[in-house]
PDB file of C-alpha atoms in Angstrom:
ATOM      1  CA  MET A  12      22.725  58.518 -43.363  1.00 53.00           C
ATOM      2  CA  THR A  13      22.937  60.781 -46.519  1.00 64.00           C
ATOM      3  CA  VAL A  14      19.610  63.258 -46.994  1.00 59.00           C
ATOM      4  CA  ILE A  15      18.769  60.721 -50.167  1.00 67.00           C
ATOM      5  CA  GLU A  16      18.315  57.795 -47.760  1.00 70.00           C
ATOM      6  CA  HIS A  17      16.810  59.934 -45.082  1.00 75.00           C
ATOM      7  CA  ILE A  18      13.912  61.253 -47.266  1.00 86.00           C
ATOM      8  CA  TRP A  19      13.391  58.367 -50.145  1.00 91.00           C
ATOM      9  CA  PRO A  20      10.734  55.818 -48.369  1.00 95.00           C
ATOM     10  CA  TRP A  21       7.430  58.136 -48.719  1.00 96.00           C
ATOM     11  CA  PRO A  22       8.292  59.252 -51.845  1.00 96.00           C
ATOM     12  CA  TRP A  23       9.226  56.887 -53.315  1.00 97.00           C
ATOM     13  CA  TRP A  24       6.000  54.508 -51.644  1.00 98.00           C
ATOM     14  CA  GLY A  25       3.648  57.038 -52.990  1.00 98.00           C
ATOM     15  CA  VAL A  26       4.628  57.304 -56.299  1.00 98.00           C
ATOM     16  CA  MET A  27       4.680  53.660 -56.983  1.00 98.00           C
ATOM     17  CA  VAL A  28       1.192  53.237 -55.131  1.00 99.00           C
ATOM     18  CA  ALA A  29      -0.379  56.271 -57.245  1.00 99.00           C
ATOM     19  CA  ILE A  30       1.191  54.756 -60.712  1.00 98.00           C
ATOM     20  CA  ASN A  31      -0.674  51.551 -59.379  1.00 99.00           C
ATOM     21  CA  ILE A  32      -4.062  52.885 -58.645  1.00 99.00           C
ATOM     22  CA  CYS A  33      -3.849  54.655 -62.197  1.00 99.00           C
ATOM     23  CA  ASN A  34      -2.906  51.306 -63.697  1.00 98.00           C
ATOM     24  CA  LEU A  35      -5.761  49.985 -61.798  1.00 98.00           C
ATOM     25  CA  ALA A  36      -8.314  52.310 -63.417  1.00 98.00           C
ATOM     26  CA  ILE A  37      -6.900  51.708 -66.860  1.00 98.00           C
ATOM     27  CA  CYS A  38      -7.178  47.652 -66.451  1.00 98.00           C
ATOM     28  CA  ILE A  39     -10.777  48.098 -65.276  1.00 98.00           C
ATOM     29  CA  ALA A  40     -11.584  50.408 -68.343  1.00 97.00           C
ATOM     30  CA  CYS A  41     -10.026  48.175 -70.328  1.00 96.00           C
ATOM     31  CA  PHE A  42     -11.605  45.290 -68.880  1.00 97.00           C
ATOM     32  CA  ARG A  43     -15.041  46.780 -69.475  1.00 96.00           C
ATOM     33  CA  ASN A  44     -14.523  47.567 -72.994  1.00 95.00           C
ATOM     34  CA  SER A  45     -13.201  44.030 -73.301  1.00 93.00           C
ATOM     35  CA  LEU A  46     -16.818  43.210 -72.377  1.00 94.00           C
ATOM     36  CA  LEU A  47     -18.145  45.257 -75.012  1.00 92.00           C
ATOM     37  CA  ARG A  48     -16.647  43.629 -78.110  1.00 88.00           C
ATOM     38  CA  PRO A  49     -18.141  41.311 -80.746  1.00 88.00           C
ATOM     39  CA  ASP A  50     -15.706  38.260 -79.510  1.00 88.00           C
ATOM     40  CA  GLY A  51     -15.510  39.492 -75.685  1.00 83.00           C
ATOM     41  CA  ASN A  52     -17.284  36.152 -74.676  1.00 88.00           C
ATOM     42  CA  SER A  53     -14.545  34.156 -76.194  1.00 93.00           C
ATOM     43  CA  THR A  54     -12.439  32.236 -74.205  1.00 95.00           C
ATOM     44  CA  TYR A  55      -9.489  33.652 -75.206  1.00 96.00           C
ATOM     45  CA  VAL A  56     -10.642  37.121 -74.813  1.00 96.00           C
ATOM     46  CA  ARG A  57     -12.186  36.239 -71.339  1.00 96.00           C
ATOM     47  CA  ASN A  58      -9.017  34.713 -70.188  1.00 97.00           C
ATOM     48  CA  MET A  59      -6.963  37.304 -71.119  1.00 98.00           C
ATOM     49  CA  ARG A  60      -8.778  40.009 -69.152  1.00 97.00           C
ATOM     50  CA  ILE A  61      -9.422  37.809 -65.935  1.00 98.00           C
ATOM     51  CA  MET A  62      -5.379  37.467 -65.818  1.00 98.00           C
ATOM     52  CA  GLY A  63      -4.775  40.954 -66.437  1.00 98.00           C
ATOM     53  CA  LEU A  64      -7.155  41.838 -63.726  1.00 98.00           C
ATOM     54  CA  VAL A  65      -5.346  39.375 -61.169  1.00 99.00           C
ATOM     55  CA  PHE A  66      -1.956  40.635 -61.970  1.00 99.00           C
ATOM     56  CA  THR A  67      -3.168  44.419 -61.814  1.00 99.00           C
ATOM     57  CA  LEU A  68      -5.045  43.989 -58.170  1.00 99.00           C
ATOM     58  CA  VAL A  69      -2.061  42.282 -56.503  1.00 99.00           C
ATOM     59  CA  ALA A  70       0.525  44.323 -57.891  1.00 99.00           C
ATOM     60  CA  LEU A  71      -1.651  47.302 -56.134  1.00 99.00           C
ATOM     61  CA  TYR A  72      -1.348  45.240 -53.052  1.00 99.00           C
ATOM     62  CA  ARG A  73       1.925  44.542 -53.373  1.00 98.00           C
ATOM     63  CA  ALA A  74       2.825  48.254 -54.087  1.00 98.00           C
ATOM     64  CA  VAL A  75       1.011  49.496 -51.158  1.00 98.00           C
ATOM     65  CA  PHE A  76       2.334  46.420 -48.563  1.00 98.00           C
ATOM     66  CA  VAL A  77       5.702  46.378 -49.932  1.00 98.00           C
ATOM     67  CA  SER A  78       7.732  42.775 -48.748  1.00 97.00           C
ATOM     68  CA  ARG A  79      11.266  41.447 -48.989  1.00 96.00           C
ATOM     69  CA  TYR A  80      10.813  37.739 -48.903  1.00 94.00           C
ATOM     70  CA  LEU A  81      14.316  36.782 -47.370  1.00 91.00           C
ATOM     71  CA  TYR A  82      14.579  38.906 -44.485  1.00 92.00           C
ATOM     72  CA  GLN A  83      10.778  39.304 -44.411  1.00 95.00           C
ATOM     73  CA  TYR A  84      11.329  43.069 -44.136  1.00 97.00           C
ATOM     74  CA  ALA A  85       7.776  45.056 -44.417  1.00 98.00           C
ATOM     75  CA  TRP A  86       6.876  48.181 -45.018  1.00 98.00           C
ATOM     76  CA  PHE A  87       3.806  48.385 -42.429  1.00 98.00           C
ATOM     77  CA  ASP A  88       3.815  46.575 -38.878  1.00 97.00           C
ATOM     78  CA  THR A  89       0.260  44.526 -40.113  1.00 97.00           C
ATOM     79  CA  LEU A  90      -0.090  40.742 -41.076  1.00 97.00           C
ATOM     80  CA  ALA A  91      -1.476  42.458 -44.151  1.00 97.00           C
ATOM     81  CA  ASN A  92       2.311  42.813 -44.906  1.00 98.00           C
ATOM     82  CA  SER A  93       2.962  39.065 -44.093  1.00 97.00           C
ATOM     83  CA  SER A  94       5.101  37.483 -46.378  1.00 97.00           C
ATOM     84  CA  LEU A  95       3.677  34.401 -46.683  1.00 97.00           C
ATOM     85  CA  ILE A  96       0.246  35.988 -47.916  1.00 98.00           C
ATOM     86  CA  ILE A  97       1.687  38.095 -50.470  1.00 98.00           C
ATOM     87  CA  ARG A  98       3.696  35.086 -51.729  1.00 98.00           C
ATOM     88  CA  ILE A  99       0.324  33.222 -51.509  1.00 98.00           C
ATOM     89  CA  PHE A 100      -1.247  36.067 -53.764  1.00 98.00           C
ATOM     90  CA  ALA A 101       2.011  36.356 -56.361  1.00 98.00           C
ATOM     91  CA  TRP A 102       1.162  32.571 -56.816  1.00 98.00           C
ATOM     92  CA  GLY A 103      -1.941  34.047 -59.309  1.00 98.00           C
ATOM     93  CA  ALA A 104      -0.367  37.081 -60.273  1.00 98.00           C
ATOM     94  CA  GLU A 105       2.726  35.736 -61.644  1.00 98.00           C
ATOM     95  CA  LEU A 106       1.167  32.576 -63.114  1.00 98.00           C
ATOM     96  CA  SER A 107      -1.680  35.269 -64.511  1.00 98.00           C
ATOM     97  CA  PHE A 108       1.391  37.036 -66.051  1.00 99.00           C
ATOM     98  CA  ALA A 109       3.043  34.176 -67.455  1.00 99.00           C
ATOM     99  CA  GLY A 110      -0.381  33.304 -69.024  1.00 98.00           C
ATOM    100  CA  LEU A 111      -1.120  36.543 -70.924  1.00 99.00           C
ATOM    101  CA  ILE A 112       2.352  36.335 -72.932  1.00 99.00           C
ATOM    102  CA  ALA A 113       2.065  32.524 -73.163  1.00 99.00           C
ATOM    103  CA  PHE A 114      -1.581  32.998 -74.357  1.00 98.00           C
ATOM    104  CA  ALA A 115      -0.655  35.836 -76.539  1.00 98.00           C
ATOM    105  CA  MET A 116       1.852  33.877 -78.336  1.00 98.00           C
ATOM    106  CA  LEU A 117      -0.274  31.125 -79.260  1.00 97.00           C
ATOM    107  CA  ARG A 118      -3.307  32.850 -80.281  1.00 96.00           C
ATOM    108  CA  PHE A 119      -0.435  34.260 -82.627  1.00 95.00           C
ATOM    109  CA  ASN A 120       0.332  31.223 -84.065  1.00 93.00           C
ATOM    110  CA  ARG A 121      -3.284  30.165 -84.264  1.00 92.00           C
ATOM    111  CA  ASP A 122      -4.559  33.365 -86.285  1.00 91.00           C
ATOM    112  CA  MET A 123      -1.667  33.507 -88.666  1.00 85.00           C
ATOM    113  CA  ALA A 124      -1.443  30.033 -89.584  1.00 80.00           C
ATOM    114  CA  ARG A 125      -5.114  30.552 -89.965  1.00 76.00           C
ATOM    115  CA  HIS A 126      -5.563  33.505 -92.163  1.00 63.00           C
ATOM    116  CA  ASP A 127      -1.998  32.938 -93.945  1.00 64.00           C
ATOM    117  CA  ASP A 128      -1.562  29.657 -95.561  1.00 60.00           C
ATOM    118  CA  SER A 129       2.019  30.171 -95.784  1.00 62.00           C
ATOM    119  CA  TYR A 130       2.214  30.304 -92.457  1.00 67.00           C
ATOM    120  CA  ALA A 131       3.820  26.563 -91.166  1.00 70.00           C
ATOM    121  CA  LEU A 132       4.561  26.115 -87.552  1.00 81.00           C
ATOM    122  CA  SER A 133       7.589  23.917 -86.421  1.00 87.00           C
ATOM    123  CA  ARG A 134       6.956  21.921 -83.093  1.00 92.00           C
ATOM    124  CA  TYR A 135       9.296  24.248 -81.071  1.00 94.00           C
ATOM    125  CA  GLU A 136       6.983  27.224 -81.974  1.00 93.00           C
ATOM    126  CA  LYS A 137       3.809  25.133 -80.586  1.00 93.00           C
ATOM    127  CA  LEU A 138       5.220  24.385 -77.332  1.00 96.00           C
ATOM    128  CA  ALA A 139       7.273  27.395 -76.190  1.00 97.00           C
ATOM    129  CA  PRO A 140       4.884  29.171 -74.757  1.00 98.00           C
ATOM    130  CA  TYR A 141       4.062  25.805 -72.505  1.00 98.00           C
ATOM    131  CA  GLY A 142       8.010  26.213 -71.748  1.00 98.00           C
ATOM    132  CA  LEU A 143       7.506  29.417 -70.388  1.00 98.00           C
ATOM    133  CA  ILE A 144       4.398  28.475 -68.398  1.00 98.00           C
ATOM    134  CA  LEU A 145       6.047  25.449 -66.737  1.00 99.00           C
ATOM    135  CA  CYS A 146       9.008  27.441 -65.859  1.00 98.00           C
ATOM    136  CA  ILE A 147       6.897  29.594 -63.843  1.00 99.00           C
ATOM    137  CA  PHE A 148       4.899  27.552 -62.668  1.00 99.00           C
ATOM    138  CA  VAL A 149       7.680  25.773 -61.176  1.00 99.00           C
ATOM    139  CA  ALA A 150       9.399  28.256 -59.948  1.00 98.00           C
ATOM    140  CA  GLN A 151       6.883  29.202 -57.444  1.00 98.00           C
ATOM    141  CA  PHE A 152       7.600  26.115 -55.262  1.00 98.00           C
ATOM    142  CA  PHE A 153      11.367  27.332 -55.219  1.00 98.00           C
ATOM    143  CA  ALA A 154      10.173  31.052 -54.131  1.00 98.00           C
ATOM    144  CA  THR A 155       7.501  29.730 -51.260  1.00 98.00           C
ATOM    145  CA  GLY A 156      10.323  27.598 -50.279  1.00 97.00           C
ATOM    146  CA  GLY A 157      12.746  29.718 -50.097  1.00 97.00           C
ATOM    147  CA  LEU A 158      10.484  32.389 -47.929  1.00 97.00           C
ATOM    148  CA  ILE A 159       9.732  29.538 -45.602  1.00 97.00           C
ATOM    149  CA  THR A 160      13.408  27.739 -45.024  1.00 96.00           C
ATOM    150  CA  LYS A 161      15.573  31.455 -45.811  1.00 95.00           C
ATOM    151  CA  SER A 162      17.785  29.377 -48.326  1.00 96.00           C
ATOM    152  CA  ARG A 163      19.013  31.657 -50.904  1.00 97.00           C
ATOM    153  CA  LEU A 164      19.667  28.851 -53.155  1.00 97.00           C
ATOM    154  CA  LEU A 165      16.075  28.112 -53.404  1.00 98.00           C
ATOM    155  CA  PHE A 166      15.381  31.965 -54.544  1.00 98.00           C
ATOM    156  CA  ALA A 167      18.163  31.600 -56.696  1.00 98.00           C
ATOM    157  CA  ILE A 168      16.767  28.859 -58.360  1.00 98.00           C
ATOM    158  CA  GLU A 169      13.593  30.399 -58.710  1.00 98.00           C
ATOM    159  CA  GLU A 170      15.056  33.560 -60.569  1.00 98.00           C
ATOM    160  CA  SER A 171      17.139  31.030 -62.957  1.00 98.00           C
ATOM    161  CA  LEU A 172      13.611  29.445 -63.901  1.00 98.00           C
ATOM    162  CA  TRP A 173      12.110  33.133 -64.845  1.00 98.00           C
ATOM    163  CA  SER A 174      14.840  33.690 -67.110  1.00 98.00           C
ATOM    164  CA  ALA A 175      14.930  29.849 -68.397  1.00 98.00           C
ATOM    165  CA  GLY A 176      11.320  30.503 -68.892  1.00 98.00           C
ATOM    166  CA  PHE A 177      11.979  33.940 -71.003  1.00 98.00           C
ATOM    167  CA  PHE A 178      14.867  32.455 -72.967  1.00 98.00           C
ATOM    168  CA  THR A 179      12.913  29.613 -73.936  1.00 98.00           C
ATOM    169  CA  ILE A 180      10.309  31.889 -75.967  1.00 98.00           C
ATOM    170  CA  LEU A 181      12.985  34.571 -76.650  1.00 98.00           C
ATOM    171  CA  PRO A 182      13.470  32.751 -80.543  1.00 97.00           C
ATOM    172  CA  LEU A 183       9.621  32.251 -80.676  1.00 97.00           C
ATOM    173  CA  ALA A 184       9.537  36.197 -80.239  1.00 98.00           C
ATOM    174  CA  ILE A 185      11.856  37.129 -82.669  1.00 97.00           C
ATOM    175  CA  ILE A 186       9.990  34.229 -84.869  1.00 95.00           C
ATOM    176  CA  GLN A 187       6.781  36.309 -84.522  1.00 95.00           C
ATOM    177  CA  PHE A 188       8.198  39.808 -85.143  1.00 95.00           C
ATOM    178  CA  ARG A 189       9.627  38.325 -88.367  1.00 92.00           C
ATOM    179  CA  ARG A 190       6.656  37.248 -89.400  1.00 89.00           C
ATOM    180  CA  ALA A 191       4.812  39.766 -88.594  1.00 90.00           C
ATOM    181  CA  SER A 192       6.853  42.646 -90.044  1.00 86.00           C
ATOM    182  CA  LYS A 193       8.196  40.938 -93.131  1.00 77.00           C
ATOM    183  CA  GLN A 194       5.248  42.106 -95.530  1.00 65.00           C
ATOM    184  CA  ALA A 195       2.538  44.731 -95.522  1.00 71.00           C
ATOM    185  CA  LEU A 196      -0.153  42.964 -93.602  1.00 71.00           C
ATOM    186  CA  PRO A 197      -3.770  44.437 -93.384  1.00 78.00           C
ATOM    187  CA  SER A 198      -5.385  46.179 -90.422  1.00 83.00           C
ATOM    188  CA  SER A 199      -6.758  43.428 -89.489  1.00 86.00           C
ATOM    189  CA  TYR A 200      -3.365  42.141 -88.011  1.00 89.00           C
ATOM    190  CA  ILE A 201      -2.324  45.240 -86.426  1.00 92.00           C
ATOM    191  CA  MET A 202      -2.741  43.666 -82.666  1.00 94.00           C
ATOM    192  CA  LEU A 203      -0.711  40.744 -83.794  1.00 94.00           C
ATOM    193  CA  ARG A 204       1.996  43.039 -85.242  1.00 94.00           C
ATOM    194  CA  ARG A 205       1.978  45.313 -81.916  1.00 95.00           C
ATOM    195  CA  SER A 206       2.082  42.487 -79.883  1.00 97.00           C
ATOM    196  CA  SER A 207       5.065  40.783 -81.943  1.00 97.00           C
ATOM    197  CA  GLN A 208       6.704  44.142 -81.065  1.00 97.00           C
ATOM    198  CA  VAL A 209       6.290  44.291 -77.723  1.00 98.00           C
ATOM    199  CA  LEU A 210       6.727  40.789 -76.618  1.00 98.00           C
ATOM    200  CA  LEU A 211      10.093  40.767 -78.521  1.00 98.00           C
ATOM    201  CA  SER A 212      11.160  44.041 -76.506  1.00 98.00           C
ATOM    202  CA  TRP A 213       9.945  42.370 -73.461  1.00 98.00           C
ATOM    203  CA  CYS A 214      12.248  39.045 -73.683  1.00 98.00           C
ATOM    204  CA  VAL A 215      15.198  40.923 -74.926  1.00 98.00           C
ATOM    205  CA  ILE A 216      15.092  43.404 -72.050  1.00 98.00           C
ATOM    206  CA  TYR A 217      13.886  40.785 -69.461  1.00 98.00           C
ATOM    207  CA  CYS A 218      17.016  38.382 -70.604  1.00 98.00           C
ATOM    208  CA  SER A 219      19.595  40.917 -70.958  1.00 97.00           C
ATOM    209  CA  TYR A 220      18.288  41.993 -67.112  1.00 97.00           C
ATOM    210  CA  GLY A 221      18.690  38.460 -65.765  1.00 96.00           C
ATOM    211  CA  LEU A 222      21.707  37.318 -67.349  1.00 96.00           C
ATOM    212  CA  VAL A 223      24.239  40.273 -66.846  1.00 95.00           C
ATOM    213  CA  TYR A 224      22.873  41.689 -63.440  1.00 95.00           C
ATOM    214  CA  HIS A 225      20.060  39.879 -61.602  1.00 94.00           C
ATOM    215  CA  LEU A 226      21.152  36.652 -61.721  1.00 96.00           C
ATOM    216  CA  PRO A 227      25.085  36.773 -61.269  1.00 96.00           C
ATOM    217  CA  THR A 228      25.201  39.872 -58.776  1.00 93.00           C
ATOM    218  CA  GLU A 229      22.189  39.458 -57.187  1.00 92.00           C
ATOM    219  CA  TYR A 230      21.265  35.793 -56.319  1.00 96.00           C
ATOM    220  CA  TRP A 231      23.846  33.266 -57.044  1.00 96.00           C
ATOM    221  CA  ALA A 232      26.805  35.044 -55.626  1.00 95.00           C
ATOM    222  CA  THR A 233      24.812  35.288 -52.084  1.00 94.00           C
ATOM    223  CA  ALA A 234      23.482  31.525 -52.585  1.00 96.00           C
ATOM    224  CA  LEU A 235      27.054  30.333 -52.858  1.00 96.00           C
ATOM    225  CA  GLU A 236      28.266  32.301 -50.162  1.00 95.00           C
ATOM    226  CA  GLN A 237      25.340  30.523 -48.036  1.00 96.00           C
ATOM    227  CA  LEU A 238      25.846  27.266 -49.084  1.00 95.00           C
ATOM    228  CA  ARG A 239      29.999  28.015 -48.263  1.00 94.00           C
ATOM    229  CA  THR A 240      29.589  29.846 -44.644  1.00 93.00           C
ATOM    230  CA  GLY A 241      26.016  28.578 -43.720  1.00 89.00           C
ATOM    231  CA  GLN A 242      25.210  31.661 -42.760  1.00 89.00           C
ATOM    232  CA  PRO A 243      22.383  32.540 -42.491  1.00 86.00           C
ATOM    233  CA  GLN A 244      20.944  29.423 -41.207  1.00 89.00           C
ATOM    234  CA  LEU A 245      18.355  27.550 -42.744  1.00 93.00           C
ATOM    235  CA  LYS A 246      14.679  27.056 -41.031  1.00 92.00           C
ATOM    236  CA  THR A 247      13.664  23.447 -41.552  1.00 88.00           C
ATOM    237  CA  ASP A 248      10.729  22.668 -39.151  1.00 89.00           C
ATOM    238  CA  PHE A 249       7.072  23.766 -38.743  1.00 90.00           C
ATOM    239  CA  SER A 250       7.760  26.879 -36.819  1.00 92.00           C
ATOM    240  CA  ALA A 251       9.281  27.846 -40.035  1.00 94.00           C
ATOM    241  CA  ILE A 252       5.770  28.063 -41.840  1.00 96.00           C
ATOM    242  CA  LYS A 253       4.416  29.913 -38.579  1.00 95.00           C
ATOM    243  CA  ASP A 254       7.411  32.875 -39.023  1.00 95.00           C
ATOM    244  CA  ALA A 255       6.973  32.905 -42.627  1.00 95.00           C
ATOM    245  CA  PHE A 256       3.263  34.137 -42.000  1.00 96.00           C
ATOM    246  CA  LYS A 257       3.512  35.905 -38.542  1.00 94.00           C
ATOM    247  CA  SER A 258       6.894  38.087 -38.510  1.00 94.00           C
ATOM    248  CA  VAL A 259       6.885  41.179 -39.806  1.00 96.00           C
ATOM    249  CA  ASN A 260      10.212  43.558 -39.672  1.00 96.00           C
ATOM    250  CA  VAL A 261       9.340  46.878 -40.226  1.00 97.00           C
ATOM    251  CA  THR A 262      11.966  48.789 -41.811  1.00 96.00           C
ATOM    252  CA  HIS A 263      12.220  51.936 -44.220  1.00 96.00           C
ATOM    253  CA  HIS A 264      15.806  52.029 -44.034  1.00 94.00           C
ATOM    254  CA  TYR A 265      17.132  52.070 -47.446  1.00 94.00           C
ATOM    255  CA  PRO A 266      20.302  49.985 -47.268  1.00 93.00           C
ATOM    256  CA  ASP A 267      17.553  47.393 -45.530  1.00 95.00           C
ATOM    257  CA  TRP A 268      16.031  47.565 -49.127  1.00 96.00           C
ATOM    258  CA  GLY A 269      19.125  47.900 -51.511  1.00 93.00           C
ATOM    259  CA  PHE A 270      19.411  49.312 -55.021  1.00 93.00           C
ATOM    260  CA  GLY A 271      18.589  45.901 -56.427  1.00 94.00           C
ATOM    261  CA  PHE A 272      15.390  45.405 -55.077  1.00 96.00           C
ATOM    262  CA  VAL A 273      14.255  49.103 -55.219  1.00 96.00           C
ATOM    263  CA  LEU A 274      15.341  48.886 -58.772  1.00 96.00           C
ATOM    264  CA  TRP A 275      13.346  45.251 -59.296  1.00 96.00           C
ATOM    265  CA  HIS A 276      10.392  46.341 -57.304  1.00 97.00           C
ATOM    266  CA  SER A 277       9.909  49.799 -59.183  1.00 98.00           C
ATOM    267  CA  ALA A 278       9.830  47.736 -62.799  1.00 97.00           C
ATOM    268  CA  TYR A 279       7.965  45.243 -61.714  1.00 97.00           C
ATOM    269  CA  PHE A 280       4.716  47.137 -60.679  1.00 98.00           C
ATOM    270  CA  SER A 281       5.221  49.327 -63.615  1.00 98.00           C
ATOM    271  CA  VAL A 282       6.363  47.947 -66.780  1.00 98.00           C
ATOM    272  CA  CYS A 283       5.513  44.978 -65.854  1.00 98.00           C
ATOM    273  CA  VAL A 284       1.564  45.762 -65.075  1.00 98.00           C
ATOM    274  CA  TRP A 285       1.758  48.364 -68.508  1.00 98.00           C
ATOM    275  CA  LEU A 286       3.032  44.746 -70.171  1.00 98.00           C
ATOM    276  CA  SER A 287      -0.250  43.002 -68.491  1.00 98.00           C
ATOM    277  CA  ILE A 288      -2.747  45.460 -69.504  1.00 98.00           C
ATOM    278  CA  PHE A 289      -1.822  45.768 -72.813  1.00 98.00           C
ATOM    279  CA  LEU A 290      -1.818  41.600 -73.272  1.00 98.00           C
ATOM    280  CA  MET A 291      -5.415  42.216 -71.520  1.00 97.00           C
ATOM    281  CA  ARG A 292      -6.413  43.391 -74.634  1.00 96.00           C
ATOM    282  CA  ALA A 293      -5.991  39.899 -76.068  1.00 96.00           C
ATOM    283  CA  PRO A 294      -4.177  40.483 -79.232  1.00 96.00           C
ATOM    284  CA  ARG A 295      -5.758  38.332 -82.157  1.00 95.00           C
ATOM    285  CA  TYR A 296      -6.491  38.663 -86.014  1.00 91.00           C
ATOM    286  CA  LEU A 297      -9.419  41.339 -86.314  1.00 86.00           C
ATOM    287  CA  GLY A 298     -12.315  40.456 -88.503  1.00 72.00           C
ATOM    288  CA  ALA A 299     -14.460  43.358 -89.801  1.00 46.00           C
ATOM    289  CA  GLU A 300     -16.878  43.260 -87.333  1.00 48.00           C
ATOM    290  CA  GLN A 301     -14.221  43.459 -84.295  1.00 52.00           C
ATOM    291  CA  GLN A 302     -12.272  46.395 -86.363  1.00 49.00           C
ATOM    292  CA  GLU A 303     -15.696  48.500 -86.716  1.00 46.00           C
ATOM    293  CA  ALA A 304     -16.189  47.951 -82.909  1.00 48.00           C
ATOM    294  CA  LEU A 305     -12.487  49.531 -82.127  1.00 49.00           C
ATOM    295  CA  PRO A 306     -12.518  53.117 -81.795  1.00 49.00           C
ATOM    296  CA  LYS A 307     -12.147  55.333 -84.723  1.00 47.00           C
ATOM    297  CA  GLY A 308      -7.750  55.085 -85.665  1.00 45.00           C
ATOM    298  CA  ARG A 309      -7.330  51.895 -83.798  1.00 43.00           C
ATOM    299  CA  ALA A 310      -7.074  49.508 -86.804  1.00 40.00           C
ATOM    300  CA  HIS A 311      -4.806  51.320 -88.533  1.00 35.00           C
TER     301      HIS A 311
END
């Protein structure tokens, strides 16, 4: 065992927990600030802040109780670290994450069309955000099934659906970025412009990560190997659910977690949370009243 493998667990865990505690503090501040806006009780703004809070809370929980589904590796010997419990929480968090992105894009379409007479929406632009939500929703079933049955194929399909969802909205992200950047828009469009920049960057990075590394090297290669060898064996009886709930295999051994998991976990519970906090501010067209309510300098 190298020195790095020996000392890595608690510094890494501590940094991730500290980041997520800070994230929660920022999230709560954004939540409270959202309530004070003139349109703070509108359905869109309310839903965005709730989804952002849900994702941030679950992220903190999962940063504390680190879990790797397939082997049910856990950081602590407690039922709170149960992979099945964490997977149930992940349903709400991941659908909230998809909802934040989809709703922001739908709002961009609505506000740009309402305030720009030259803005015409295609059928694709209207439907693409719903495609993202559908992909992430269906992915939840495969992730839960993979956890219970220990099927690498189900996990590979789940991750493929995540990539498919973001590939679905990638052209829309490009369209929205170009439309928000093609001309000098007034300050009332500042939140829409910034959201288009952030979401395009996110889609490009995530799609590249999934296509080049995440799917081919971490998921499909091992899924095909399991199909070929039959190992590890699938679990298909009722006891598999009980095992997914109760089995907690505590380990802090770096090779058990692996580079791919540590990279994914570190990015998921930092970058993804930052994105959700950014989006929970509910990017939208700002009328004069909303601009006046922003802290000085924000609308310019």
